[in-house]
XYZ file of C-alpha atoms in Angstrom:
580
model
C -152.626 80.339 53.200
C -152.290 79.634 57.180
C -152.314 83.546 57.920
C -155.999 83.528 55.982
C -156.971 80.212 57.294
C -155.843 81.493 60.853
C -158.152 84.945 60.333
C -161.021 82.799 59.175
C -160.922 80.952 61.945
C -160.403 83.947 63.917
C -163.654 86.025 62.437
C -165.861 82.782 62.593
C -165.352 82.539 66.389
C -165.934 86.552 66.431
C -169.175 86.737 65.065
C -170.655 83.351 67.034
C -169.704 85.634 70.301
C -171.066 89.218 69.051
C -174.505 87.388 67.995
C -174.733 85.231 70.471
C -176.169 82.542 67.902
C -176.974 78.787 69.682
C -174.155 76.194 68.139
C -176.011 73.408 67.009
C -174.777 70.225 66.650
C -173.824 70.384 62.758
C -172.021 73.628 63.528
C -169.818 71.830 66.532
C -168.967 69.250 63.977
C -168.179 71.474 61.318
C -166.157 74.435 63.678
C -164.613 71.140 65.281
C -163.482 70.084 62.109
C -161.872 73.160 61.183
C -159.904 73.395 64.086
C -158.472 70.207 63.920
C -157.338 71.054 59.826
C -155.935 74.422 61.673
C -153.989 72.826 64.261
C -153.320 69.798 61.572
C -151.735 72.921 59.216
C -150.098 74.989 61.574
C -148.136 71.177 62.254
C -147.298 71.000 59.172
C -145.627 74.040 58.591
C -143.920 73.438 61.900
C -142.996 70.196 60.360
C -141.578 71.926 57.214
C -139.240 74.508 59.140
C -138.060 71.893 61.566
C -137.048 70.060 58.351
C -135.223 73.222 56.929
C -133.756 74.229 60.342
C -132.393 69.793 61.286
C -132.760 67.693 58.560
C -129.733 68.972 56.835
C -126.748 66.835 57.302
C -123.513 69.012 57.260
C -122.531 71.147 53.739
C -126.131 69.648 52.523
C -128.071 72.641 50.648
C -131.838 72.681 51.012
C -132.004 71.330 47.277
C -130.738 67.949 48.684
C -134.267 67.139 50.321
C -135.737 66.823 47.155
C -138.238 69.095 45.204
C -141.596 68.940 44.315
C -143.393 69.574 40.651
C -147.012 69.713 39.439
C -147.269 68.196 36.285
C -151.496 68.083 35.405
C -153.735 70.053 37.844
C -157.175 67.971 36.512
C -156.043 64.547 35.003
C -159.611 63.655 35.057
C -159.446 60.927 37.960
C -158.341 59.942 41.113
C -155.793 57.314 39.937
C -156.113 54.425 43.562
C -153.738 52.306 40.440
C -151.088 52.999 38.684
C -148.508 51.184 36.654
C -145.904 52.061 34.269
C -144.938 50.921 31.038
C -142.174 49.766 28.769
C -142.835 53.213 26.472
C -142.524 55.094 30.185
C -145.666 55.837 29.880
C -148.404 55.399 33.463
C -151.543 53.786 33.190
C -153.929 55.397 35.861
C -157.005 53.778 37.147
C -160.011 54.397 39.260
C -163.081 52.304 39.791
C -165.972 52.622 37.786
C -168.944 52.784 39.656
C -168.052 56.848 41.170
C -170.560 58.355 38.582
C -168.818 60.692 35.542
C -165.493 61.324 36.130
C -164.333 64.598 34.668
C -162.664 63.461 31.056
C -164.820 62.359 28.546
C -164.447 59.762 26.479
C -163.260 60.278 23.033
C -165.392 60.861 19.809
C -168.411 60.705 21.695
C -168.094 57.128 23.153
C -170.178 56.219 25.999
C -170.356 52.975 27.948
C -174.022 51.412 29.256
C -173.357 48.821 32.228
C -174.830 47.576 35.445
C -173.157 50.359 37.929
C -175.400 51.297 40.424
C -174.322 54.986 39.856
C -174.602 55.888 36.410
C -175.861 53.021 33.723
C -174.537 55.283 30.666
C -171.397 56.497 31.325
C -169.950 58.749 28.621
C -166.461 59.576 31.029
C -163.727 57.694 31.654
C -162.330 55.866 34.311
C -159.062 54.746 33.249
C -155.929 57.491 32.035
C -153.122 56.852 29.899
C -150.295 59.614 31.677
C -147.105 60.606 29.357
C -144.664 62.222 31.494
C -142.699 63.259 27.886
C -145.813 66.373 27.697
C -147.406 66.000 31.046
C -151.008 65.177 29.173
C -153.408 62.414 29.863
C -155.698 60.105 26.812
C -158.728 58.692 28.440
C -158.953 54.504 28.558
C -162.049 52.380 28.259
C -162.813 50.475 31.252
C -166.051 48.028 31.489
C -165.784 46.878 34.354
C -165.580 48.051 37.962
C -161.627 47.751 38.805
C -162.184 48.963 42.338
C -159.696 47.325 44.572
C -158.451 45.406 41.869
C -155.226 43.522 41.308
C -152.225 43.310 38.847
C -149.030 42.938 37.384
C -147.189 42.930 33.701
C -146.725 40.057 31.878
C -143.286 38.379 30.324
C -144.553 40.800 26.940
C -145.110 43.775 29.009
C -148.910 43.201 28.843
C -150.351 44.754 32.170
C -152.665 41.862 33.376
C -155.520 43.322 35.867
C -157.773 41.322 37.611
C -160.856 41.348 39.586
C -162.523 44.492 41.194
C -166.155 45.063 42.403
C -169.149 44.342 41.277
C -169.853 43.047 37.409
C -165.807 43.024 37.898
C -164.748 41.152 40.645
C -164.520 37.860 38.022
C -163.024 39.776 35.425
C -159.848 39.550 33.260
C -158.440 42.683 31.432
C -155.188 43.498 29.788
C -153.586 46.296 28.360
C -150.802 46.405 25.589
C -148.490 49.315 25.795
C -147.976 50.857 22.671
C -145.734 54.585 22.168
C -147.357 57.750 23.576
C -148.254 58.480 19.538
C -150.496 55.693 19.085
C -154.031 54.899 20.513
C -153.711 51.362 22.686
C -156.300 50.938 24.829
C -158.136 47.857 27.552
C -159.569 44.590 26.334
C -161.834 42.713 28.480
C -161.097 39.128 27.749
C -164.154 36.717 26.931
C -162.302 33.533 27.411
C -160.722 33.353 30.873
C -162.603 34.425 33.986
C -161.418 34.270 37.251
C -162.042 31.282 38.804
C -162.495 32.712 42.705
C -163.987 36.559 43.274
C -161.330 38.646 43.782
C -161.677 42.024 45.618
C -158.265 43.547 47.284
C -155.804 40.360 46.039
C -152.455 40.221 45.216
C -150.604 39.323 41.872
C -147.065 37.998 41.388
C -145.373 37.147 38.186
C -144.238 33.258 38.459
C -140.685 32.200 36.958
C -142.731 30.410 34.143
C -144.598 33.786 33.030
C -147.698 32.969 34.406
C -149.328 35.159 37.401
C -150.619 33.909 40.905
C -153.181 35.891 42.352
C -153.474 35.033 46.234
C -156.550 36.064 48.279
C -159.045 38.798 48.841
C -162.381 39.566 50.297
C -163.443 36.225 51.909
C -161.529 34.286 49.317
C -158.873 32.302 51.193
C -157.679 31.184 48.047
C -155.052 31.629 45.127
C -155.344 30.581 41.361
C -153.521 30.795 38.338
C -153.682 33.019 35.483
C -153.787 32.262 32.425
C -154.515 28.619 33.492
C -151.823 25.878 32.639
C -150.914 22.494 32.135
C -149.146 22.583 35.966
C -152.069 23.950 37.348
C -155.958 23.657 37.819
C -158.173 26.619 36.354
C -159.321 26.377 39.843
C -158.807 27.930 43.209
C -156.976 26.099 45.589
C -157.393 26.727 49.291
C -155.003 28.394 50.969
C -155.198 28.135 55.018
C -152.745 30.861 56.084
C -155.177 33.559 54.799
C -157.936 32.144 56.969
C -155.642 31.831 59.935
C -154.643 35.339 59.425
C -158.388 36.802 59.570
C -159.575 39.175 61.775
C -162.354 41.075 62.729
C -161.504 43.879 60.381
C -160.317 41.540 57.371
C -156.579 42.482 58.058
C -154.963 39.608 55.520
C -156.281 41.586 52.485
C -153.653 43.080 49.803
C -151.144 40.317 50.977
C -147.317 41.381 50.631
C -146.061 38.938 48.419
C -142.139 38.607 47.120
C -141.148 36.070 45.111
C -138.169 34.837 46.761
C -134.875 33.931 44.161
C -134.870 30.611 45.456
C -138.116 29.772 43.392
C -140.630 30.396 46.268
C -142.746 32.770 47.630
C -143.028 35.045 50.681
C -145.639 35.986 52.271
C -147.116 38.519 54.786
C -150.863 39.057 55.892
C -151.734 40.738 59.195
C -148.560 39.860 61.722
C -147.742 36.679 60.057
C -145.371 35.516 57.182
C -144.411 32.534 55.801
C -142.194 30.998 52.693
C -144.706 29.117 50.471
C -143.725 26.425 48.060
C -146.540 26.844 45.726
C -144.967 23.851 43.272
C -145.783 21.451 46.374
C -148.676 23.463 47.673
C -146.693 23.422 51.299
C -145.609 25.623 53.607
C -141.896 25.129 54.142
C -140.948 28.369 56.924
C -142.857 30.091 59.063
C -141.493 33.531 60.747
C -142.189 35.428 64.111
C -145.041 37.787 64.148
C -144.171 40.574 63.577
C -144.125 43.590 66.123
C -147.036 45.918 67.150
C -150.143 46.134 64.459
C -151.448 44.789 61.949
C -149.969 45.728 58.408
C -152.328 45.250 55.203
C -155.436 46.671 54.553
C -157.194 47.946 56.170
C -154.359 48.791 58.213
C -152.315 50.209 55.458
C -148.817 49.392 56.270
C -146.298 48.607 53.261
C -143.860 46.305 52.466
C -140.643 45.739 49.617
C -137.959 42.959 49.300
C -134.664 44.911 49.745
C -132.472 44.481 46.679
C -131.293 41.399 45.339
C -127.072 41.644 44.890
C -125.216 39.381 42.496
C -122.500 40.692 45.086
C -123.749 38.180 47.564
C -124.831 35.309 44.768
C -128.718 36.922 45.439
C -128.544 34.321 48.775
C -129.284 37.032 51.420
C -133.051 38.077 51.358
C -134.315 40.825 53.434
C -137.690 42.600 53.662
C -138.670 45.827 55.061
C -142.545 46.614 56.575
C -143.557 49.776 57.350
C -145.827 51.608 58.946
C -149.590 51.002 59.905
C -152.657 51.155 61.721
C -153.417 50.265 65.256
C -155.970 47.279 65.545
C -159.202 48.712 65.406
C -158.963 51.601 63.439
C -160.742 50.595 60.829
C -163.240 49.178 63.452
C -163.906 52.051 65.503
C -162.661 55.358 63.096
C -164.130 58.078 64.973
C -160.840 57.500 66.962
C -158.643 58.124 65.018
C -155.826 56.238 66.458
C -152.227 57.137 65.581
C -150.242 55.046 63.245
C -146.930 52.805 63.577
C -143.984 54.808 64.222
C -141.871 51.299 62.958
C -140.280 49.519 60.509
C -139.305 46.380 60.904
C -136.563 44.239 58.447
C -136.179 40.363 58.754
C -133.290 38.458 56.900
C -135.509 35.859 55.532
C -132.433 33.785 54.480
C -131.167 32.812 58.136
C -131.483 30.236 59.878
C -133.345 31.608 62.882
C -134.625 34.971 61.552
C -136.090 37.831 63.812
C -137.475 40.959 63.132
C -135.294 44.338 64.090
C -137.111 47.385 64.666
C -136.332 50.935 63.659
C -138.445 54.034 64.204
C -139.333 56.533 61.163
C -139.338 60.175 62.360
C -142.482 60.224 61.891
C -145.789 57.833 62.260
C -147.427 57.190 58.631
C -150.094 54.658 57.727
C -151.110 54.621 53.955
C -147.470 55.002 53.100
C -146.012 53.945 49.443
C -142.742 52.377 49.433
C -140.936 52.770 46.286
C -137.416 51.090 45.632
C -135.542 54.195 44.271
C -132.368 53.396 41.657
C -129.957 53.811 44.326
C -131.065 50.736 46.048
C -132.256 53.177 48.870
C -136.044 53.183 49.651
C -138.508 56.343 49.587
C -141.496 55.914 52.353
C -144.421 58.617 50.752
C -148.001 59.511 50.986
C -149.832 58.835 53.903
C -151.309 59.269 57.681
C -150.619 60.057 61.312
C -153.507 59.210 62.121
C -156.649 56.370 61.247
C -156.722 53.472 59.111
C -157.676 52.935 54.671
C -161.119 53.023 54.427
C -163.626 55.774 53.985
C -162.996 59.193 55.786
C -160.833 56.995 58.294
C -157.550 59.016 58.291
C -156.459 62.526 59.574
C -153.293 64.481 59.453
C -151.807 63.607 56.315
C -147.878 62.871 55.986
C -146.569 65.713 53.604
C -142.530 64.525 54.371
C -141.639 61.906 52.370
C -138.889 59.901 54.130
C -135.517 58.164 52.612
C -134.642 54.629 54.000
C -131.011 54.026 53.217
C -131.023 50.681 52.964
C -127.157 49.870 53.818
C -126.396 52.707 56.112
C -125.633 52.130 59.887
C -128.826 51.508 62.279
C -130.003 54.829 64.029
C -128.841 56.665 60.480
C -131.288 55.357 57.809
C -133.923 58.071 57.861
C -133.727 61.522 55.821
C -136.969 63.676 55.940
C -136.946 65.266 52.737
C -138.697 68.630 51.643
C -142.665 68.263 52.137
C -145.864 68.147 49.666
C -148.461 71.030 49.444
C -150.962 68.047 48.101
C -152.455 65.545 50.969
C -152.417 61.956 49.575
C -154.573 59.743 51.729
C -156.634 56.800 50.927
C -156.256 55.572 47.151
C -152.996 57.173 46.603
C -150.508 56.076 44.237
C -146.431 56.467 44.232
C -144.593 54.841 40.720
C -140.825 55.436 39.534
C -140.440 57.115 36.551
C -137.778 56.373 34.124
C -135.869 59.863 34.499
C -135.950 59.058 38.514
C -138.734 60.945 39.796
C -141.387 59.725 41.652
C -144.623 60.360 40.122
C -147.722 60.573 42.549
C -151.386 60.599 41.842
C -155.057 59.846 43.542
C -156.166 60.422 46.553
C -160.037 59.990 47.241
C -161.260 59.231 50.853
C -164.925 59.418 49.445
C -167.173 56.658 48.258
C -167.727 59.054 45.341
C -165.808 61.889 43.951
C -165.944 64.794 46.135
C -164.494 68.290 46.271
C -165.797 70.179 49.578
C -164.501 68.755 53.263
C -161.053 68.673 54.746
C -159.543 66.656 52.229
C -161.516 66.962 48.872
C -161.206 63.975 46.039
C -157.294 64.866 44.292
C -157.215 65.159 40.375
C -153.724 66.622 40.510
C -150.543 64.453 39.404
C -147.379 65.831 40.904
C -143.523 64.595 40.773
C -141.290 64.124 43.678
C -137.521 64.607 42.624
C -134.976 62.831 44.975
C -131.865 64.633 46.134
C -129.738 62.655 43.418
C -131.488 64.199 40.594
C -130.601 67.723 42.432
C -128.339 70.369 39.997
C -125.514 69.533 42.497
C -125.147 65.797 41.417
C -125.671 66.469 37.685
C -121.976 66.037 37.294
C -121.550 62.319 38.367
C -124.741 61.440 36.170
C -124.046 58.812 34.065
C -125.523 58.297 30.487
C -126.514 54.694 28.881
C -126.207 54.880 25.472
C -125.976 51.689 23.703
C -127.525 48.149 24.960
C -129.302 45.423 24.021
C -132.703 45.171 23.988
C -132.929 41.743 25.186
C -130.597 40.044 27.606
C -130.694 35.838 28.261
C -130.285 34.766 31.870
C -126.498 34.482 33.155
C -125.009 35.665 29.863
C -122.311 38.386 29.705
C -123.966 41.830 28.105
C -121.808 45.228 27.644
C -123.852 48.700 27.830
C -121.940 51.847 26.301
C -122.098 54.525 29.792
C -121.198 58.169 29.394
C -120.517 60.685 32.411
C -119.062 64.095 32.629
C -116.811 63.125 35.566
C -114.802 60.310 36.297
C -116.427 57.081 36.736
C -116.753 55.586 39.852
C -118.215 53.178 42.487
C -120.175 52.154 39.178
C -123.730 49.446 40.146
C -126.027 48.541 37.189
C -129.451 47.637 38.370
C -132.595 46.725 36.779
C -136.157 47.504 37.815
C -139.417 45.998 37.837
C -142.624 48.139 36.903
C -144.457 46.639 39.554
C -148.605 47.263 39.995
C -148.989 50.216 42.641
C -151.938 50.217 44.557
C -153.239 50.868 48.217
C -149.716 51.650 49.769
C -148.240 48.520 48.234
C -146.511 47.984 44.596
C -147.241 44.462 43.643
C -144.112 42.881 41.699
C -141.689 45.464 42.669
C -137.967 44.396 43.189
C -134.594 45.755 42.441
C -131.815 43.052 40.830
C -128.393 44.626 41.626
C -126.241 43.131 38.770
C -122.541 41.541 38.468
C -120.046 44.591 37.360
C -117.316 42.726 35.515
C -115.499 45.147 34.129
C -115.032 49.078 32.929
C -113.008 50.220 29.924
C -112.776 53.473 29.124
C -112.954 53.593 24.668
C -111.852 56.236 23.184
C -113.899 58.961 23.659
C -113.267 60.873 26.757
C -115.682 59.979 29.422
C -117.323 56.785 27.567
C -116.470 53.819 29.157
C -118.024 50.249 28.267
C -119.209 47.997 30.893
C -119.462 44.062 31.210
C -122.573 43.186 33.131
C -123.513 39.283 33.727
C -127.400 39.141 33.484
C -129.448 37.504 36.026
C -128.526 33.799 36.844
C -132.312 32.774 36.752
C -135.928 33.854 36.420
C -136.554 33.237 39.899
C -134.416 35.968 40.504
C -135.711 38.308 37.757
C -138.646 37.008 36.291
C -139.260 36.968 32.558
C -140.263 40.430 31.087
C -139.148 44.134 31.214
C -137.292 45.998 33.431
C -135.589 49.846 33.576
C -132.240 48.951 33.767
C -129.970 52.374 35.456
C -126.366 52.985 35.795
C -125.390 54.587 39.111
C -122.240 56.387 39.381
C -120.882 57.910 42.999
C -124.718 57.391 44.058
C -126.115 59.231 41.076
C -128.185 57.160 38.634
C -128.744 57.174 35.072
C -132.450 57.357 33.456
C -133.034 54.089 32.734
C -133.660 52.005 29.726
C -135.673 49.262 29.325
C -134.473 45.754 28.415
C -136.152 42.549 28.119
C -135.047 39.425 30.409
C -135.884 36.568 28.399
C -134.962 32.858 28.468
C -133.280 32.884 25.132
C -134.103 30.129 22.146
């Protein structure tokens, strides 16, 4: 592909000197264009060998930087959400208002509305994904989602809020149901959003209700559904109008919920715990280094995990990556992204941030807690800011943080994509451990000609643990419960062909993924108290203490994975409930 690219290149050049023909201005723009996606490929593939030749720790095989799979080459849309369910499978969504997608419908269903595109719309704009046969069932979507906001509820209902448009008010939910059967979106009629919210942020609550903080000139947060504790209206919330800029940099807040029962929160440099009981502000951090870090300026953020080991007191949170102020103002420029991540122990006393620098810059990047308790750092740009057309030189490395290795050793370039994923990308965990990655559209409408066309395609990235090599510390689960009551005792049945070993059981959230940052996400690292081994060879039973408290894993469902020797388990889902 570069050799023909290369020759193209070559022959275009050729016959502009043997004719002699005056370059106009479109043809500077689009020759100028081509040479920088030459130079931007021959980098790449410079990129990839370098990998091969130095990322390769000693007696590690290339296998061990991971592998790539294509699983759908049209799914129909460009997925900019994506969430997955208690049946495994991923709902995909786009926005509405793009014009016909390219999957129809079924049985001839068509939906009239107010988009400014297309006001009978027989296509869909919503994807049900089933990584069991690598198909895709078209959803029905109303409403423009675009930009939209969510997160599952205590049931495993996926809650999603807001959007654009005739959406931006709206409440919809989803329940899962098994790949067989034919769930699809409601549109509720009774609650309504009380603030308009385009690019928020949700968070499930310890109560099983959802906050929703911010968005597009809304320096707000609500409630949702409404309760008793709290008005149906939005209450003002000053640290997203201090954190304003010019180019709206507070939007898609990171938000953690904290195990102490409160909230933290980043937008633009600044963070802050939140005690949203007392509607008060009880700690306030140091701004962070270098850029701003939500959107538009596409950094990422997730709460390290949460060990019973350490009585879930020490709380630490990793941001990476972003885009220079004014990128998003001035994106002809294309200014090069953060090279950093930076990780602040919210817990102490007088926290600071400590910087580390990825091999590579990336803005757009998805951070995705991986079962090992390491993080994966995917998708992505050198160069530019979210927005329209605003990024160049895509990121095809993914990178591994691991999370409790020595400073100056936490990086690992794995093996590279063939498949750019810029703006309205997606990056979700799959239950067997792969990372499942989808979208990509840096048009205002769906697009297939330029540099970087609008992306149907749904690939997999397999980490190095799910390589052939480790398949012989891989643990099994085979019997647990299906429900599990905060700080109770639990035993799940574990199978491995080897010994067992070093042996962590951690559950999972599904979180909401969605412009480089996966609302919900955290990883609960649970008390191991003990391993028998019954009497079948290589079956051992372990005694795992659940969570002490839903402020630690709120109410609902999680993957829970058994990691032997650094080698997980597929996971299972399980229910954390408060009991009767």
């Amino acid at each position: 592909m570069l050799h023909r690219f290369h020759m193209e290149m070559f022959n275009s050049c050729r016959v502009e000197y043997m004719f002699r023909i005056p370059l106009t201005r479109s043809d500077m723009t689009r020759y100028s264009s081509r040479i920088r996606m030459h130079r931007w490929l021959w980098m790449q593939a410079a990129i990839a060998v370098l990998t091969m030749l130095f990322a390769r720790g000693p007696g590690v095989h290339g296998q061990d930087l991971g592998t790539w799979e294509l699983l759908v080459d049209n799914a129909g849309i460009a997925a900019m959400h994506a969430a997955v369910t208690r049946f495994g499978t991923v709902v995909l969504l786009d926005r509405t208002n793009t014009g016909a997608s390219q999957i129809a419908l079924p049985d001839g269903v068509c939906r009239d509305s107010n988009d400014m595109v297309l006001k009978h719309d027989c296509t869909a704009h919503s994807v049900l994904f089933d990584p069991s046969t690598n198909s895709v069932r078209p959803l029905t979507i109303q409403t423009d989602t675009w930009c939209s906001s969510g997160q599952f509820m205590p049931d495993g209902t996926l809650m999603q809020t807001g959007g654009d448009f005739e959406g931006v008010r709206k409440v919809r939910t989803f329940t899962p149901c098994p790949a067989t059967e034919t769930c699809d979106w409601v549109e509720s009629t009774e609650l309504i959003l009380a603030s308009p919210r385009w690019y928020a942020t949700n968070q499930l609550l310890p109560d099983g209700h959802q906050i929703i903080i911010g968005g597009r000139s809304a320096f707000n947060l609500e409630y949702m559904p409404p309760s008793a504790a709290s008005s149906a209206a939005a209450l003002y919330f000053d640290f997203l109008n201090a954190t304003n800029d010019a180019q709206n940099d507070n939007l898609y807040p990171f938000v953690h919920l904290l195990p102490d029962g409160n909230l933290y929160i980043f937008a633009n440099q600044d963070s802050i715990v939140y005690n949203y009981v007392a509607n008060a502000v009880v700690k306030r951090f140091p701004k962070i280094p270098g850029g701003p870090r939500n959107y538009p300026s596409a950094g990422s953020s997730v709460m390290l995990p949460l060990l019973a080991s350490n009585q879930f007191s020490t709380v630490e949170i990793l941001v990476c990556g972003g885009a220079q102020y004014g990128a998003y103002l001035e994106p002809w420029k294309h200014l090069p992204c953060s090279t950093t991540c930076e990780r602040i122990t919210v817990t102490d006393i007088d926290p600071i941030w400590v910087e580390e620098i990825m091999p590579v810059a990336r803005c757009m990047g998805d951070m995705v807690l991986l079962p090992t308790m390491d993080v994966l750092i995917i998708n992505g740009a050198a160069k530019g800011s979210q927005g329209w057309g605003n990024a160049i030189e895509p990121v095809l490395n993914p990178v591994q943080y691991s999370t409790y290795a020595a400073p100056g050793e936490r990086f690992t370039t794995m093996a590279p994509s063939t498949i750019p994923r810029l703006y309205h990308s997606t990056a979700s965990l799959l239950q067997d451990g792969r990372i499942l990655l989808a979208g990509s559209n840096s048009h205002q409408f769906y697009t297939f000609t330029g540099d970087f066309p609008t992306e149907l395609r749904i690939d997999a990235f397999s980490p190095p643990y799910l390589a052939p090599s480790q398949a012989g510390n891989k643990p099994t689960i085979s019997v647990y419960p299906l429900v599990i009551t905060y700080s109770a005792p639990f035993t799940v049945t574990v199978s491995a062909p080897l010994a067992m070993a070093g042996v962590s059981v951690n559950l999972i959230s599904a979180p909401y993924n969605t412009h480089s940052y996966s609302q919900g996400q955290r990883l609960v690292s649970l008390n191991v108290g003990g391993i028998v081994q019954v009497a079948q060879a290589s079956v051992y039973q372990i005694t795992v203490t659940a969570p002490p408290s839903p402020s630690v894993a709120p109410p609902g469902y999680y993957m829970m994975v058994a990691v032997n020797q650094g080698v997980p388990s597929s996971a299972v889902w399980i229910q954390c409930s408060q009991g009767m």
